[in-house]
């Protein structure tokens, strides 16, 4: 573990990089839009391409970054891969805190309701059996 001593405060360089990487995931508007889509439930890259009107390579790159950060996970099913948020409840808490911080600094901005309200999972026919 690398520690940096600055004016009486000790900074953990590894932790700082980890936080920066996490916040980098939210700093790119396309990734944040993908997070909003995933908050409504599992999606394939092709679904996200259709919803967002972006190139498949662009969506794949951003979904890969979210998986690398641990914010999204993938589930293979046949030829398809389904992506979902790994910690939707914690993400809702983070978004609520960000909304409060934005509001306190004079910016009122709300992301999609999927990021503010719990998503109700509807069982598929396969899961009902």
mmCIF file with all atom_site columns, C-alpha atoms in Angstrom:
data_model
loop_
_atom_site.group_PDB
_atom_site.id
_atom_site.type_symbol
_atom_site.label_atom_id
_atom_site.label_alt_id
_atom_site.label_comp_id
_atom_site.label_asym_id
_atom_site.label_entity_id
_atom_site.label_seq_id
_atom_site.pdbx_PDB_ins_code
_atom_site.Cartn_x
_atom_site.Cartn_y
_atom_site.Cartn_z
_atom_site.occupancy
_atom_site.B_iso_or_equiv
_atom_site.pdbx_formal_charge
_atom_site.auth_seq_id
_atom_site.auth_comp_id
_atom_site.auth_asym_id
_atom_site.auth_atom_id
_atom_site.pdbx_PDB_model_num
ATOM 1   C CA . UNK A 1 1   ? 0.000   0.000   0.000   1.00 0.00 ? 1   UNK A CA 1
ATOM 2   C CA . UNK A 1 2   ? 1.457   3.334   -1.062  1.00 0.00 ? 2   UNK A CA 1
ATOM 3   C CA . UNK A 1 3   ? 0.951   6.262   1.275   1.00 0.00 ? 3   UNK A CA 1
ATOM 4   C CA . UNK A 1 4   ? 1.659   9.885   0.423   1.00 0.00 ? 4   UNK A CA 1
ATOM 5   C CA . UNK A 1 5   ? 2.455   12.359  3.207   1.00 0.00 ? 5   UNK A CA 1
ATOM 6   C CA . UNK A 1 6   ? 1.170   15.871  2.415   1.00 0.00 ? 6   UNK A CA 1
ATOM 7   C CA . UNK A 1 7   ? 1.104   18.690  4.943   1.00 0.00 ? 7   UNK A CA 1
ATOM 8   C CA . UNK A 1 8   ? 0.196   16.549  7.934   1.00 0.00 ? 8   UNK A CA 1
ATOM 9   C CA . UNK A 1 9   ? -2.324  14.387  6.075   1.00 0.00 ? 9   UNK A CA 1
ATOM 10  C CA . UNK A 1 10  ? -1.600  10.891  4.886   1.00 0.00 ? 10  UNK A CA 1
ATOM 11  C CA . UNK A 1 11  ? -3.141  9.982   1.544   1.00 0.00 ? 11  UNK A CA 1
ATOM 12  C CA . UNK A 1 12  ? -3.560  6.396   0.423   1.00 0.00 ? 12  UNK A CA 1
ATOM 13  C CA . UNK A 1 13  ? -2.522  6.477   -3.239  1.00 0.00 ? 13  UNK A CA 1
ATOM 14  C CA . UNK A 1 14  ? -4.155  3.113   -4.044  1.00 0.00 ? 14  UNK A CA 1
ATOM 15  C CA . UNK A 1 15  ? -7.465  4.197   -2.525  1.00 0.00 ? 15  UNK A CA 1
ATOM 16  C CA . UNK A 1 16  ? -7.269  7.533   -4.333  1.00 0.00 ? 16  UNK A CA 1
ATOM 17  C CA . UNK A 1 17  ? -6.786  5.762   -7.674  1.00 0.00 ? 17  UNK A CA 1
ATOM 18  C CA . UNK A 1 18  ? -9.660  3.360   -6.920  1.00 0.00 ? 18  UNK A CA 1
ATOM 19  C CA . UNK A 1 19  ? -12.016 6.234   -6.135  1.00 0.00 ? 19  UNK A CA 1
ATOM 20  C CA . UNK A 1 20  ? -10.896 8.143   -9.228  1.00 0.00 ? 20  UNK A CA 1
ATOM 21  C CA . UNK A 1 21  ? -11.563 5.072   -11.384 1.00 0.00 ? 21  UNK A CA 1
ATOM 22  C CA . UNK A 1 22  ? -15.048 4.664   -9.902  1.00 0.00 ? 22  UNK A CA 1
ATOM 23  C CA . UNK A 1 23  ? -15.929 8.315   -10.417 1.00 0.00 ? 23  UNK A CA 1
ATOM 24  C CA . UNK A 1 24  ? -14.506 8.153   -13.930 1.00 0.00 ? 24  UNK A CA 1
ATOM 25  C CA . UNK A 1 25  ? -17.264 5.650   -14.722 1.00 0.00 ? 25  UNK A CA 1
ATOM 26  C CA . UNK A 1 26  ? -19.862 8.320   -13.955 1.00 0.00 ? 26  UNK A CA 1
ATOM 27  C CA . UNK A 1 27  ? -17.922 11.189  -15.561 1.00 0.00 ? 27  UNK A CA 1
ATOM 28  C CA . UNK A 1 28  ? -18.659 10.110  -19.137 1.00 0.00 ? 28  UNK A CA 1
ATOM 29  C CA . UNK A 1 29  ? -22.244 10.923  -20.245 1.00 0.00 ? 29  UNK A CA 1
ATOM 30  C CA . UNK A 1 30  ? -22.599 7.794   -22.390 1.00 0.00 ? 30  UNK A CA 1
ATOM 31  C CA . UNK A 1 31  ? -21.612 5.545   -19.477 1.00 0.00 ? 31  UNK A CA 1
ATOM 32  C CA . UNK A 1 32  ? -24.005 7.371   -17.178 1.00 0.00 ? 32  UNK A CA 1
ATOM 33  C CA . UNK A 1 33  ? -26.772 6.885   -19.762 1.00 0.00 ? 33  UNK A CA 1
ATOM 34  C CA . UNK A 1 34  ? -25.949 3.162   -19.916 1.00 0.00 ? 34  UNK A CA 1
ATOM 35  C CA . UNK A 1 35  ? -26.116 2.985   -16.112 1.00 0.00 ? 35  UNK A CA 1
ATOM 36  C CA . UNK A 1 36  ? -29.576 4.561   -16.291 1.00 0.00 ? 36  UNK A CA 1
ATOM 37  C CA . UNK A 1 37  ? -30.703 1.932   -18.819 1.00 0.00 ? 37  UNK A CA 1
ATOM 38  C CA . UNK A 1 38  ? -29.248 -0.900  -16.717 1.00 0.00 ? 38  UNK A CA 1
ATOM 39  C CA . UNK A 1 39  ? -31.082 0.463   -13.676 1.00 0.00 ? 39  UNK A CA 1
ATOM 40  C CA . UNK A 1 40  ? -34.314 -0.645  -15.357 1.00 0.00 ? 40  UNK A CA 1
ATOM 41  C CA . UNK A 1 41  ? -33.045 -4.234  -15.672 1.00 0.00 ? 41  UNK A CA 1
ATOM 42  C CA . UNK A 1 42  ? -30.789 -6.468  -17.724 1.00 0.00 ? 42  UNK A CA 1
ATOM 43  C CA . UNK A 1 43  ? -29.865 -5.422  -21.247 1.00 0.00 ? 43  UNK A CA 1
ATOM 44  C CA . UNK A 1 44  ? -27.813 -6.863  -24.068 1.00 0.00 ? 44  UNK A CA 1
ATOM 45  C CA . UNK A 1 45  ? -25.423 -4.572  -25.949 1.00 0.00 ? 45  UNK A CA 1
ATOM 46  C CA . UNK A 1 46  ? -27.769 -4.754  -28.943 1.00 0.00 ? 46  UNK A CA 1
ATOM 47  C CA . UNK A 1 47  ? -30.655 -3.476  -26.745 1.00 0.00 ? 47  UNK A CA 1
ATOM 48  C CA . UNK A 1 48  ? -28.531 -0.561  -25.562 1.00 0.00 ? 48  UNK A CA 1
ATOM 49  C CA . UNK A 1 49  ? -27.490 0.214   -29.148 1.00 0.00 ? 49  UNK A CA 1
ATOM 50  C CA . UNK A 1 50  ? -31.160 0.337   -30.127 1.00 0.00 ? 50  UNK A CA 1
ATOM 51  C CA . UNK A 1 51  ? -32.179 2.472   -27.119 1.00 0.00 ? 51  UNK A CA 1
ATOM 52  C CA . UNK A 1 52  ? -29.312 4.916   -27.447 1.00 0.00 ? 52  UNK A CA 1
ATOM 53  C CA . UNK A 1 53  ? -28.744 5.074   -31.192 1.00 0.00 ? 53  UNK A CA 1
ATOM 54  C CA . UNK A 1 54  ? -24.991 4.631   -30.826 1.00 0.00 ? 54  UNK A CA 1
ATOM 55  C CA . UNK A 1 55  ? -22.540 2.349   -32.598 1.00 0.00 ? 55  UNK A CA 1
ATOM 56  C CA . UNK A 1 56  ? -22.199 -1.156  -31.192 1.00 0.00 ? 56  UNK A CA 1
ATOM 57  C CA . UNK A 1 57  ? -18.456 -0.642  -30.685 1.00 0.00 ? 57  UNK A CA 1
ATOM 58  C CA . UNK A 1 58  ? -19.090 2.506   -28.620 1.00 0.00 ? 58  UNK A CA 1
ATOM 59  C CA . UNK A 1 59  ? -21.649 0.811   -26.395 1.00 0.00 ? 59  UNK A CA 1
ATOM 60  C CA . UNK A 1 60  ? -19.452 -2.285  -25.987 1.00 0.00 ? 60  UNK A CA 1
ATOM 61  C CA . UNK A 1 61  ? -16.469 -0.147  -24.963 1.00 0.00 ? 61  UNK A CA 1
ATOM 62  C CA . UNK A 1 62  ? -18.483 1.699   -22.297 1.00 0.00 ? 62  UNK A CA 1
ATOM 63  C CA . UNK A 1 63  ? -20.210 -1.441  -20.993 1.00 0.00 ? 63  UNK A CA 1
ATOM 64  C CA . UNK A 1 64  ? -16.766 -3.058  -20.730 1.00 0.00 ? 64  UNK A CA 1
ATOM 65  C CA . UNK A 1 65  ? -15.537 -0.134  -18.650 1.00 0.00 ? 65  UNK A CA 1
ATOM 66  C CA . UNK A 1 66  ? -18.533 -0.497  -16.291 1.00 0.00 ? 66  UNK A CA 1
ATOM 67  C CA . UNK A 1 67  ? -17.795 -4.213  -15.923 1.00 0.00 ? 67  UNK A CA 1
ATOM 68  C CA . UNK A 1 68  ? -14.098 -3.463  -15.297 1.00 0.00 ? 68  UNK A CA 1
ATOM 69  C CA . UNK A 1 69  ? -15.097 -0.999  -12.546 1.00 0.00 ? 69  UNK A CA 1
ATOM 70  C CA . UNK A 1 70  ? -17.335 -3.604  -10.946 1.00 0.00 ? 70  UNK A CA 1
ATOM 71  C CA . UNK A 1 71  ? -20.477 -1.518  -11.502 1.00 0.00 ? 71  UNK A CA 1
ATOM 72  C CA . UNK A 1 72  ? -21.954 -3.965  -13.998 1.00 0.00 ? 72  UNK A CA 1
ATOM 73  C CA . UNK A 1 73  ? -21.837 -7.708  -14.406 1.00 0.00 ? 73  UNK A CA 1
ATOM 74  C CA . UNK A 1 74  ? -22.447 -9.965  -17.360 1.00 0.00 ? 74  UNK A CA 1
ATOM 75  C CA . UNK A 1 75  ? -24.483 -13.137 -17.655 1.00 0.00 ? 75  UNK A CA 1
ATOM 76  C CA . UNK A 1 76  ? -24.058 -15.298 -20.754 1.00 0.00 ? 76  UNK A CA 1
ATOM 77  C CA . UNK A 1 77  ? -27.196 -16.927 -22.127 1.00 0.00 ? 77  UNK A CA 1
ATOM 78  C CA . UNK A 1 78  ? -26.767 -18.868 -25.342 1.00 0.00 ? 78  UNK A CA 1
ATOM 79  C CA . UNK A 1 79  ? -25.207 -16.519 -27.889 1.00 0.00 ? 79  UNK A CA 1
ATOM 80  C CA . UNK A 1 80  ? -26.223 -13.449 -25.920 1.00 0.00 ? 80  UNK A CA 1
ATOM 81  C CA . UNK A 1 81  ? -24.636 -11.714 -22.967 1.00 0.00 ? 81  UNK A CA 1
ATOM 82  C CA . UNK A 1 82  ? -26.901 -9.849  -20.574 1.00 0.00 ? 82  UNK A CA 1
ATOM 83  C CA . UNK A 1 83  ? -25.565 -6.949  -18.490 1.00 0.00 ? 83  UNK A CA 1
ATOM 84  C CA . UNK A 1 84  ? -26.928 -5.686  -15.201 1.00 0.00 ? 84  UNK A CA 1
ATOM 85  C CA . UNK A 1 85  ? -25.878 -3.460  -12.314 1.00 0.00 ? 85  UNK A CA 1
ATOM 86  C CA . UNK A 1 86  ? -23.985 -5.290  -9.576  1.00 0.00 ? 86  UNK A CA 1
ATOM 87  C CA . UNK A 1 87  ? -25.154 -3.132  -6.653  1.00 0.00 ? 87  UNK A CA 1
ATOM 88  C CA . UNK A 1 88  ? -28.315 -1.226  -7.678  1.00 0.00 ? 88  UNK A CA 1
ATOM 89  C CA . UNK A 1 89  ? -29.233 -0.326  -4.080  1.00 0.00 ? 89  UNK A CA 1
ATOM 90  C CA . UNK A 1 90  ? -25.821 1.192   -3.377  1.00 0.00 ? 90  UNK A CA 1
ATOM 91  C CA . UNK A 1 91  ? -25.933 3.000   -6.703  1.00 0.00 ? 91  UNK A CA 1
ATOM 92  C CA . UNK A 1 92  ? -29.303 4.534   -5.760  1.00 0.00 ? 92  UNK A CA 1
ATOM 93  C CA . UNK A 1 93  ? -27.726 5.757   -2.508  1.00 0.00 ? 93  UNK A CA 1
ATOM 94  C CA . UNK A 1 94  ? -24.818 7.311   -4.423  1.00 0.00 ? 94  UNK A CA 1
ATOM 95  C CA . UNK A 1 95  ? -27.162 8.993   -6.912  1.00 0.00 ? 95  UNK A CA 1
ATOM 96  C CA . UNK A 1 96  ? -29.313 10.380  -4.076  1.00 0.00 ? 96  UNK A CA 1
ATOM 97  C CA . UNK A 1 97  ? -26.179 11.815  -2.437  1.00 0.00 ? 97  UNK A CA 1
ATOM 98  C CA . UNK A 1 98  ? -25.064 13.323  -5.762  1.00 0.00 ? 98  UNK A CA 1
ATOM 99  C CA . UNK A 1 99  ? -28.511 14.890  -6.255  1.00 0.00 ? 99  UNK A CA 1
ATOM 100 C CA . UNK A 1 100 ? -28.304 16.411  -2.768  1.00 0.00 ? 100 UNK A CA 1
ATOM 101 C CA . UNK A 1 101 ? -24.808 17.747  -3.446  1.00 0.00 ? 101 UNK A CA 1
ATOM 102 C CA . UNK A 1 102 ? -25.890 19.216  -6.797  1.00 0.00 ? 102 UNK A CA 1
ATOM 103 C CA . UNK A 1 103 ? -28.924 20.797  -5.157  1.00 0.00 ? 103 UNK A CA 1
ATOM 104 C CA . UNK A 1 104 ? -26.750 22.276  -2.392  1.00 0.00 ? 104 UNK A CA 1
ATOM 105 C CA . UNK A 1 105 ? -24.463 23.821  -5.010  1.00 0.00 ? 105 UNK A CA 1
ATOM 106 C CA . UNK A 1 106 ? -27.379 25.366  -6.903  1.00 0.00 ? 106 UNK A CA 1
ATOM 107 C CA . UNK A 1 107 ? -27.942 22.777  -9.628  1.00 0.00 ? 107 UNK A CA 1
ATOM 108 C CA . UNK A 1 108 ? -31.205 20.898  -9.660  1.00 0.00 ? 108 UNK A CA 1
ATOM 109 C CA . UNK A 1 109 ? -30.798 17.766  -11.746 1.00 0.00 ? 109 UNK A CA 1
ATOM 110 C CA . UNK A 1 110 ? -32.540 14.430  -11.493 1.00 0.00 ? 110 UNK A CA 1
ATOM 111 C CA . UNK A 1 111 ? -31.558 11.292  -13.364 1.00 0.00 ? 111 UNK A CA 1
ATOM 112 C CA . UNK A 1 112 ? -34.118 8.720   -14.514 1.00 0.00 ? 112 UNK A CA 1
ATOM 113 C CA . UNK A 1 113 ? -36.503 7.323   -11.919 1.00 0.00 ? 113 UNK A CA 1
ATOM 114 C CA . UNK A 1 114 ? -34.889 3.875   -12.270 1.00 0.00 ? 114 UNK A CA 1
ATOM 115 C CA . UNK A 1 115 ? -31.910 5.271   -10.377 1.00 0.00 ? 115 UNK A CA 1
ATOM 116 C CA . UNK A 1 116 ? -34.070 6.741   -7.646  1.00 0.00 ? 116 UNK A CA 1
ATOM 117 C CA . UNK A 1 117 ? -36.659 4.025   -7.112  1.00 0.00 ? 117 UNK A CA 1
ATOM 118 C CA . UNK A 1 118 ? -36.102 0.311   -6.530  1.00 0.00 ? 118 UNK A CA 1
ATOM 119 C CA . UNK A 1 119 ? -36.553 -1.774  -9.676  1.00 0.00 ? 119 UNK A CA 1
ATOM 120 C CA . UNK A 1 120 ? -39.178 -4.491  -9.364  1.00 0.00 ? 120 UNK A CA 1
ATOM 121 C CA . UNK A 1 121 ? -37.922 -7.666  -10.990 1.00 0.00 ? 121 UNK A CA 1
ATOM 122 C CA . UNK A 1 122 ? -40.621 -9.481  -12.941 1.00 0.00 ? 122 UNK A CA 1
ATOM 123 C CA . UNK A 1 123 ? -40.042 -13.222 -13.138 1.00 0.00 ? 123 UNK A CA 1
ATOM 124 C CA . UNK A 1 124 ? -39.695 -14.639 -16.628 1.00 0.00 ? 124 UNK A CA 1
ATOM 125 C CA . UNK A 1 125 ? -41.639 -17.732 -17.648 1.00 0.00 ? 125 UNK A CA 1
ATOM 126 C CA . UNK A 1 126 ? -38.498 -19.815 -17.094 1.00 0.00 ? 126 UNK A CA 1
ATOM 127 C CA . UNK A 1 127 ? -38.081 -18.508 -13.538 1.00 0.00 ? 127 UNK A CA 1
ATOM 128 C CA . UNK A 1 128 ? -41.753 -19.157 -12.693 1.00 0.00 ? 128 UNK A CA 1
ATOM 129 C CA . UNK A 1 129 ? -41.352 -22.902 -13.404 1.00 0.00 ? 129 UNK A CA 1
#
